[in-house]
Tab-separated table of C-alpha atoms in Angstrom:
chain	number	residue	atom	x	y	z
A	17	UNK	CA	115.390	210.436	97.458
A	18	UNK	CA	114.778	214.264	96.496
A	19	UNK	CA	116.578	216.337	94.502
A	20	UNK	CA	117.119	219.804	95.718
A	21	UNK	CA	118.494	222.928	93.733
A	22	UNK	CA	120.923	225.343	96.985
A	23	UNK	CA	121.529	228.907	95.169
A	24	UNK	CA	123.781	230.620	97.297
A	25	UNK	CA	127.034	232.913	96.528
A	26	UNK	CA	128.374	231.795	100.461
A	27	UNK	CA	130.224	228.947	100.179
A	28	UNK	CA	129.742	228.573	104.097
A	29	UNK	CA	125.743	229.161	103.573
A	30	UNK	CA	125.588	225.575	100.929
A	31	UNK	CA	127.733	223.954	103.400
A	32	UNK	CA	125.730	224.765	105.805
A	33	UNK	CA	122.650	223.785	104.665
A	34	UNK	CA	124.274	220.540	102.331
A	35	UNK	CA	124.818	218.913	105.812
A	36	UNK	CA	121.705	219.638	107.548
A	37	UNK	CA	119.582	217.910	104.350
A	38	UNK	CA	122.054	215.640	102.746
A	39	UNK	CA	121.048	212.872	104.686
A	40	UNK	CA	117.373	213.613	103.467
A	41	UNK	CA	117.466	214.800	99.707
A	42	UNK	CA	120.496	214.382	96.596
A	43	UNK	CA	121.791	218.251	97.207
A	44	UNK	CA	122.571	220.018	94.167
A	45	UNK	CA	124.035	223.422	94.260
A	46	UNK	CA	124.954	226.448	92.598
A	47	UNK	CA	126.764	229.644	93.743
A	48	UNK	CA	125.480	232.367	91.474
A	49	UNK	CA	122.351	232.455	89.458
A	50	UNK	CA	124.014	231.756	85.899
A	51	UNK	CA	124.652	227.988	87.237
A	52	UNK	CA	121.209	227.640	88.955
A	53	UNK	CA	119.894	228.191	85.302
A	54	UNK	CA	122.110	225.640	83.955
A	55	UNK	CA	121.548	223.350	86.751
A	56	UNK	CA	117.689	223.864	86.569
A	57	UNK	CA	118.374	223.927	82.751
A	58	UNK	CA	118.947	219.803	83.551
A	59	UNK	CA	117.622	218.853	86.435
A	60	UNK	CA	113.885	221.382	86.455
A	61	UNK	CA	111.839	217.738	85.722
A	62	UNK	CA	113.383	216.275	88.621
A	63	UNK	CA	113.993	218.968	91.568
A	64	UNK	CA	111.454	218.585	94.212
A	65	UNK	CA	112.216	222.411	95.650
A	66	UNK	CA	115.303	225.530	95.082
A	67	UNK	CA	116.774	227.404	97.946
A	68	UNK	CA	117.124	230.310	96.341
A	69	UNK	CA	119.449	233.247	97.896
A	70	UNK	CA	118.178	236.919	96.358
A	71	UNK	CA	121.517	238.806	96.712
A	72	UNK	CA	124.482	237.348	94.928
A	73	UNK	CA	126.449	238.293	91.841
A	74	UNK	CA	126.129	237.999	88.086
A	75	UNK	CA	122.411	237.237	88.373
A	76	UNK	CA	120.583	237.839	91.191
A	77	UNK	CA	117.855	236.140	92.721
A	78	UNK	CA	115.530	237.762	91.231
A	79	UNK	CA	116.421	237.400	87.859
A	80	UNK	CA	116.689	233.546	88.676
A	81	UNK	CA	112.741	233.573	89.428
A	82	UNK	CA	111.587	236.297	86.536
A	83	UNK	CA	113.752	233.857	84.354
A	84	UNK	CA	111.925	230.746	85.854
A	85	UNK	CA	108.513	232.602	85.205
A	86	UNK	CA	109.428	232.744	81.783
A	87	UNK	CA	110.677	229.450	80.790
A	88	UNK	CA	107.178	228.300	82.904
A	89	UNK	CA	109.077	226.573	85.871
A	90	UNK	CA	107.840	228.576	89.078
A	91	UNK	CA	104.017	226.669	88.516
A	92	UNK	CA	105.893	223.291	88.806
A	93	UNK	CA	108.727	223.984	91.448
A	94	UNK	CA	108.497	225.665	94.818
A	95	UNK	CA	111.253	228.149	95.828
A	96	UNK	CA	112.289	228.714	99.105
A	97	UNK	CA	114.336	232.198	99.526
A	98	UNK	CA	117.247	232.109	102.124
A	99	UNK	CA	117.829	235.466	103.112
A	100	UNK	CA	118.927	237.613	106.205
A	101	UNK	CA	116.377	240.350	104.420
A	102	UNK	CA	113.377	240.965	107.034
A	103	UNK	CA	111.698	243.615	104.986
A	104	UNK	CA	108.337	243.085	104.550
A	105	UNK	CA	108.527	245.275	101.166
A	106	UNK	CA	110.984	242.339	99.879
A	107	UNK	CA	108.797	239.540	101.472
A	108	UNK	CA	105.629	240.702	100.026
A	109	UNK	CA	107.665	241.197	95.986
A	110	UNK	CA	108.633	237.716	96.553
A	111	UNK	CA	105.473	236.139	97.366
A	112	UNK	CA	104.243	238.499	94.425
A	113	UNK	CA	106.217	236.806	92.174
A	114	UNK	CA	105.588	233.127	93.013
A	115	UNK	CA	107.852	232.320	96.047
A	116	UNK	CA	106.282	229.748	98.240
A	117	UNK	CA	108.182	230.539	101.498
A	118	UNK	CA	111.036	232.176	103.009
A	119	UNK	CA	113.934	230.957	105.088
A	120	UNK	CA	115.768	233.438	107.371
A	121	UNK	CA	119.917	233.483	108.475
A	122	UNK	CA	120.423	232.389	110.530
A	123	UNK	CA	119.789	228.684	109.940
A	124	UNK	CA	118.065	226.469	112.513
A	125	UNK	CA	118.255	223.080	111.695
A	126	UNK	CA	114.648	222.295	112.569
A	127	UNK	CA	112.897	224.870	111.287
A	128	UNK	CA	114.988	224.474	108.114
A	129	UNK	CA	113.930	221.244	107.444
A	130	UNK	CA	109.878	221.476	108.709
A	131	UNK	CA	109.733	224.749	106.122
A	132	UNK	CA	111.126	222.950	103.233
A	133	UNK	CA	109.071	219.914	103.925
A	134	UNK	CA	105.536	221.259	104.903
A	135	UNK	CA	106.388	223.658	101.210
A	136	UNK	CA	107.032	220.485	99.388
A	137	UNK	CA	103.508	219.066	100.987
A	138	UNK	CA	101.622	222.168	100.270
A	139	UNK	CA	102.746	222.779	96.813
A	140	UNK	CA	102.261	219.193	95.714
A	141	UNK	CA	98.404	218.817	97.511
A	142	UNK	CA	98.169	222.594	95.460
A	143	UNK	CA	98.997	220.622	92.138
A	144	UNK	CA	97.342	217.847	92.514
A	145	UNK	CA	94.568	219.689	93.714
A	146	UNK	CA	95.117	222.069	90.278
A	147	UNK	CA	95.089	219.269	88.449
A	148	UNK	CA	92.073	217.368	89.280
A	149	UNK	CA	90.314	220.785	88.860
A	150	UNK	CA	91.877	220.857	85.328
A	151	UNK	CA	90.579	217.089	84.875
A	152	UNK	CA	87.297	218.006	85.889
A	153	UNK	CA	87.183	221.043	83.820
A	154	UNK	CA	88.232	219.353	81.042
A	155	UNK	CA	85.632	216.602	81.673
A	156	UNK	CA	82.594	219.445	81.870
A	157	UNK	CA	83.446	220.745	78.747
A	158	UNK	CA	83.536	217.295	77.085
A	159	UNK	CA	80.265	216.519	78.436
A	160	UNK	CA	78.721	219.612	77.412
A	161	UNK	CA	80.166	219.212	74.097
A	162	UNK	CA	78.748	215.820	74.220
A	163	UNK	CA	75.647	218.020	75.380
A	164	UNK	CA	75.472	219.963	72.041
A	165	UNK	CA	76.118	217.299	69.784
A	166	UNK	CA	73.412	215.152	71.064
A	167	UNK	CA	70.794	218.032	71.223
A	168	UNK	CA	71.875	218.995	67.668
A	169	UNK	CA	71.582	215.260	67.013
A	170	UNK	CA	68.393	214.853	68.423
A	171	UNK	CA	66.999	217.903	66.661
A	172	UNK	CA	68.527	216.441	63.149
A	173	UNK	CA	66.435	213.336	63.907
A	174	UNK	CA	63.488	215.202	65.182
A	175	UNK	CA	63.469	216.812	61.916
A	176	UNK	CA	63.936	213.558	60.416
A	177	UNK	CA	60.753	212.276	61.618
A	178	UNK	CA	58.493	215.143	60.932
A	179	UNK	CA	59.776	214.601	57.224
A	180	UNK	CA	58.373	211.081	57.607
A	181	UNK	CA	55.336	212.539	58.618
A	182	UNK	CA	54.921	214.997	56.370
A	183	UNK	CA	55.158	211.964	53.985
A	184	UNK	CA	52.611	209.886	55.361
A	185	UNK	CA	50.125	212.650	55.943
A	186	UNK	CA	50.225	213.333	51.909
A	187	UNK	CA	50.307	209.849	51.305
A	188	UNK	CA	47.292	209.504	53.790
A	189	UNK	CA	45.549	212.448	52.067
A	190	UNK	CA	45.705	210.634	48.848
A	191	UNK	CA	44.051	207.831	50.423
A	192	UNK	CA	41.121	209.341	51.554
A	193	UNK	CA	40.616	210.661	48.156
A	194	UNK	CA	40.482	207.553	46.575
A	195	UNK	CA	38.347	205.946	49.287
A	196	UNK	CA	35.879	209.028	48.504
A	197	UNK	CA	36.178	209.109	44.431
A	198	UNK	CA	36.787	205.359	43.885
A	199	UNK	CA	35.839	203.398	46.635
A	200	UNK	CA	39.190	201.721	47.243
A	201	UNK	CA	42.404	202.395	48.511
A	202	UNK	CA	46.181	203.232	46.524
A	203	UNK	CA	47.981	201.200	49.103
A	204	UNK	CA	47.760	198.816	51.829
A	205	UNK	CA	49.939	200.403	54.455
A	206	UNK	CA	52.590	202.166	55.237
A	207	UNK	CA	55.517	201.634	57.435
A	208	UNK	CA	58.079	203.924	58.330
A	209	UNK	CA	61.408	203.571	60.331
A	210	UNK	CA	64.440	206.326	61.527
A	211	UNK	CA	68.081	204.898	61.219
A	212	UNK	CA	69.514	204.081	64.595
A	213	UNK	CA	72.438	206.208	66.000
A	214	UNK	CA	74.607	203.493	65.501
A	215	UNK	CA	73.247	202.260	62.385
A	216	UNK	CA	73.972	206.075	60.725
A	217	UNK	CA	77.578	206.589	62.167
A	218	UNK	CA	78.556	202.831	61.174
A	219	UNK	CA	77.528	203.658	57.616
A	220	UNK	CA	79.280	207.052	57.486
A	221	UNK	CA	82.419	205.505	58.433
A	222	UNK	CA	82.039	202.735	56.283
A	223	UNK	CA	81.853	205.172	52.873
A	224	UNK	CA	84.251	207.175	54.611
A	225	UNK	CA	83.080	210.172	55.753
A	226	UNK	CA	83.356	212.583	58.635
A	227	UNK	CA	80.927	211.374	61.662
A	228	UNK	CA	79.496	215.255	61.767
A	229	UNK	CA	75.697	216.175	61.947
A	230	UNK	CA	76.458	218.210	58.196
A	231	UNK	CA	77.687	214.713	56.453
A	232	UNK	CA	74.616	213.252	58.096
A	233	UNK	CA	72.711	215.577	55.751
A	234	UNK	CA	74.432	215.574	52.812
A	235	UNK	CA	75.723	211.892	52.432
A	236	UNK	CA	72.984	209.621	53.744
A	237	UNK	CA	69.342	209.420	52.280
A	238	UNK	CA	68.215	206.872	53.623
A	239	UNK	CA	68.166	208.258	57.747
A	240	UNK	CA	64.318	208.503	57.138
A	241	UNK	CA	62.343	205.977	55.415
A	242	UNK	CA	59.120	205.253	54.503
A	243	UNK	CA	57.784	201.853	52.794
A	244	UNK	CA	54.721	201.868	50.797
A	245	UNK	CA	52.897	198.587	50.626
A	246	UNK	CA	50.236	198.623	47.302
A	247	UNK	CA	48.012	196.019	46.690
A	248	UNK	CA	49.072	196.043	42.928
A	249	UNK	CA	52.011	196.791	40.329
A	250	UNK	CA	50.398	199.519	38.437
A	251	UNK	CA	49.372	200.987	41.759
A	252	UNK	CA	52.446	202.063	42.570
A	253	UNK	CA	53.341	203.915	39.831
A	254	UNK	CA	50.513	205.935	40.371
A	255	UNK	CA	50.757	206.815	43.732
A	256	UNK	CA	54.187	207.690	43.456
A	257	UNK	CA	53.125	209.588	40.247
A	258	UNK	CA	51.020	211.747	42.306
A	259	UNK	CA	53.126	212.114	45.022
A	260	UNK	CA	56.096	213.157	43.320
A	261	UNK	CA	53.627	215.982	41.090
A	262	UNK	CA	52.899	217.982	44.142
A	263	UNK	CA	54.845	221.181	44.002
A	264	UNK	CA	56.531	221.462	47.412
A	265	UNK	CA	58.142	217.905	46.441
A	266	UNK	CA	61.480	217.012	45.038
A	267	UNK	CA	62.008	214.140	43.328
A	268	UNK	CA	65.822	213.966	44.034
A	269	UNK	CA	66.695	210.206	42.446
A	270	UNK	CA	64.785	206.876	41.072
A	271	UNK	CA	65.495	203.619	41.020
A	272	UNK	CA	63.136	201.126	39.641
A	273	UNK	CA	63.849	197.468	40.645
A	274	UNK	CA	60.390	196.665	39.233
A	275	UNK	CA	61.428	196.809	36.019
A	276	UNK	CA	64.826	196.386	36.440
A	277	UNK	CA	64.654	193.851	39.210
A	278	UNK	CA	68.011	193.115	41.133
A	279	UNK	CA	70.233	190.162	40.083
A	280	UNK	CA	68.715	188.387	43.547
A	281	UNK	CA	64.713	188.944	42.116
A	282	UNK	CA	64.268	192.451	44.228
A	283	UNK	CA	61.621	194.609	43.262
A	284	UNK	CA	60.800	198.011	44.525
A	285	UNK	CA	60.264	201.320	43.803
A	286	UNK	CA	62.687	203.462	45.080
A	287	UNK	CA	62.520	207.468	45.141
A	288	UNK	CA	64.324	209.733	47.153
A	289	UNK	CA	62.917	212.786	47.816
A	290	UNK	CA	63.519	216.601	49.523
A	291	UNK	CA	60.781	217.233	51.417
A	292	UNK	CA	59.835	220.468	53.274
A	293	UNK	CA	59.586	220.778	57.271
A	294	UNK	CA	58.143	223.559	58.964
A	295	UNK	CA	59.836	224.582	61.748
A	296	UNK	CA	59.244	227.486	64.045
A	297	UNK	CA	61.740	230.156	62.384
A	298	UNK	CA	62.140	227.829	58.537
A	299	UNK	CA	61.562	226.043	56.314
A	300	UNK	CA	63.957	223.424	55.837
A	301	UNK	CA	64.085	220.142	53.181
A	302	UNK	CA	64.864	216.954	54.286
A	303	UNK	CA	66.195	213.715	52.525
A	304	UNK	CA	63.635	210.682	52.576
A	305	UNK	CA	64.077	207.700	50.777
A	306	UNK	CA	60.412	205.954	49.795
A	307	UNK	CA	60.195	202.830	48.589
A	308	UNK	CA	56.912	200.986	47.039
A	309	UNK	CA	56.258	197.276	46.832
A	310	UNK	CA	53.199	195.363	46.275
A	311	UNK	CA	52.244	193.108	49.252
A	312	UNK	CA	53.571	190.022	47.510
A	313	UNK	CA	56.771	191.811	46.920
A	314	UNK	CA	57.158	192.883	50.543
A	315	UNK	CA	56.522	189.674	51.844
A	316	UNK	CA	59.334	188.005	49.805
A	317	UNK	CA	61.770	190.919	50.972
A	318	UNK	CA	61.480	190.749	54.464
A	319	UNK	CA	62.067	187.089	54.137
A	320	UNK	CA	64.689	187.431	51.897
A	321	UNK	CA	65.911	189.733	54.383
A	322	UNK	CA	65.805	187.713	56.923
A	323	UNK	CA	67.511	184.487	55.212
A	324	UNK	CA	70.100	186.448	54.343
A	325	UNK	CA	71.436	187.685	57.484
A	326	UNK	CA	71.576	184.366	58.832
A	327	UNK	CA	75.028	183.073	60.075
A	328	UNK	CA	74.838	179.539	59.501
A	329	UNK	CA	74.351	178.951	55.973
A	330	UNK	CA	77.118	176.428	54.697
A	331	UNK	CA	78.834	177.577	51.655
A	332	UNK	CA	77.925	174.667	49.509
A	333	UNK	CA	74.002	175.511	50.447
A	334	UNK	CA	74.521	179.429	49.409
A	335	UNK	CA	73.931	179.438	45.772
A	336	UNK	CA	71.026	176.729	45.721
A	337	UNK	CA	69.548	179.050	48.261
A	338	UNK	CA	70.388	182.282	46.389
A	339	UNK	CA	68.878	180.221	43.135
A	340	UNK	CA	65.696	179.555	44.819
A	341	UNK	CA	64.911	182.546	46.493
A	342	UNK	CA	65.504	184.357	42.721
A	343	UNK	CA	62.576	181.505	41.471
A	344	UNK	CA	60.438	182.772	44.183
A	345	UNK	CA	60.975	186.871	43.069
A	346	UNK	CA	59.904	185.736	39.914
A	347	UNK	CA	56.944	183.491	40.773
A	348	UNK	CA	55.510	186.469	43.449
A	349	UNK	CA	56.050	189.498	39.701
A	350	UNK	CA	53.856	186.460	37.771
A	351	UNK	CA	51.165	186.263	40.502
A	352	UNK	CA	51.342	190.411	40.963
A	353	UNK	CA	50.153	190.876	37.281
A	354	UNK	CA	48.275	187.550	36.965
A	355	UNK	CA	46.136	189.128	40.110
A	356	UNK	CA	46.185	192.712	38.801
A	357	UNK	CA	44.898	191.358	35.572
A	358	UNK	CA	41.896	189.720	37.353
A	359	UNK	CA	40.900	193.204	38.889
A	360	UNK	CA	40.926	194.653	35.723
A	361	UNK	CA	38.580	191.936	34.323
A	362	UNK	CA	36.488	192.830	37.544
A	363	UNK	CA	36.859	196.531	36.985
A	364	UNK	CA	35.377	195.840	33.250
A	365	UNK	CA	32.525	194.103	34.465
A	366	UNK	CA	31.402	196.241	37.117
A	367	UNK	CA	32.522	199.633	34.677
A	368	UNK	CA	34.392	200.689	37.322
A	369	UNK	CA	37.203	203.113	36.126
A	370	UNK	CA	39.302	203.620	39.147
């Protein structure tokens, strides 16, 4: 059942009312506005509606609802004022203030109980109503955070790849010149990839940092990539020789695994670099991480690569595998200078210099 809150200084008035909704709602009542705050003080979470009388001593009805506004109880409980007042000055300070209905002396059983009840309806349907507004309110501005974050996200990538492409048109550039000048080509091809959205936020909370769009920038430098593939070792140095010389580049950090080749026989050239995007309203340097490998070496990465990942492998098998592929890294450097050699025996011959 319902609890109920009766506020009334006439003992006959409770009475009266006690027995007309007793058999309907737990009755709790108070004769003066001092105990309707204590009583409320206890029972506000659990009182479905107050009958509140406005004229009574010590604290006055009133002063019960200004002190309910203040401790925020009139939003979650609706107060019914018994009164023989007819004013409509009174009424309309009382509906003012938050009063959901009124209840005139004499009582009439009936009406009594249809007021109370259609009040309790209509302020309940009123705050449920309030708060699927507030849930749906609440849900717009999540998704239109959601909104920002993936438009700034997109843009961050967008950027991303016009960095890539800033690097492949140089890279590109260079190529024609050597096709012109020396009637061959610095490199192979050149493949390029963006980090997935999952792939980037994984990584940021694996070293631990804050999954924002600014750690994204300053943490990670490998969102953008771009692979080189050179037919030849000493090819690579100089392409990434001349790449790194031109003036709007920044040669941020190097690692050479060519000729410091990881403990598993990797080899690659590894730069990563600032490079600048032109935007509408700025300029604006990006991180991209280049890396340069002969064909041979390429080959035996993606392999490696792919071996690697592999679920199955038995743990017995693991380092005879790991062995092995390190006897293929170094039989693919011994064929990369064995065949470089052999150009520049051709290159002799033919008294080309390039």
């Amino acid at each position: 059942m319902q609890r109920i809150l009766i506020v009334d200084d006439v003992e006959v008035n409770r009475e009266l009312l006690r027995n007309m909704l007793k058999d309907d709602y737990i009755i709790e009542m108070a004769e003066n506005g001092e105990q309707a705050i204590h009583i409320l003080q206890e029972y506000h979470e659990d009182l479905a509606a107050i009958l509140l009388d406005l004229q009574m001593p010590k604290m006055d009805g009133f002063a019960v609802i200004h002190e309910m506004k203040n401790r925020g109880w009139m939003p979650k409980l609706p107060v019914l004022v018994i009164s023989g007042e007819y004013a409509v000055e009174v009424e309309n300070r009382c509906f003012e203030l938050g009063v959901s209905d009124f209840i005139h002396k004499p009582f009439e059983d009936s009406i009594v109980r249809n007021r109370i009840r259609n009040t309790m309806e209509l302020f309940s349907r009123r705050n449920q109503l309030e708060q699927k507004v507030k849930e749906q309110e609440a849900i717009i501005r999540i998704q239109e955070e959601r909104l920002k974050e993936e438009r700034s996200f997109n843009r961050l990538m967008m950027e991303y790849r016009s960095a890539i492409k800033e690097v492949e048109t140089k890279l590109q550039v260079l190529n024609e010149e050597f096709t012109v000048e020396y009637n061959r080509n610095p490199f192979e091809s050149i493949k390029s990839r963006l980090k997935s959205p999952d792939s980037i936020f994984e990584k940021l909370k694996r070293k631990g940092y804050p999954l924002t769009l600014d750690a994204i920038r300053e943490n990670l430098c490998d969102v953008a990539g771009v692979r080189v593939i050179c037919s030849f070792p000493d090819d690579i140095y100089r392409l990434a020789g001349l790449l790194t010389k031109q003036d709007d580049i920044i040669l941020l950090q190097a690692k050479d695994y060519i000729k410091n080749p990881k403990a598993n026989g990797y080899r690659s050239l590894h730069y990563i670099l600032d490079v600048p995007v032109f935007l509408s309203n700025e300029k604006k340097y990006m991180h991209v991480e280049v890396q340069f490998r002969t064909i041979a070496m390429d080959f035996w990465a993606s392999l490696e690569h792919k071996l690697r990942y592999k679920k199955n492998w038995e743990r017995s098998d693991a380092d005879e595998i790991v062995a092995q592929l390190k006897v293929c890294a170094d039989s693919i450097e011994e064929l990369d200078y064995r065949m470089q050699t052999i150009r520049d025996k051709i290159n002799r011959c033919s008294g080309d210099n390039g």
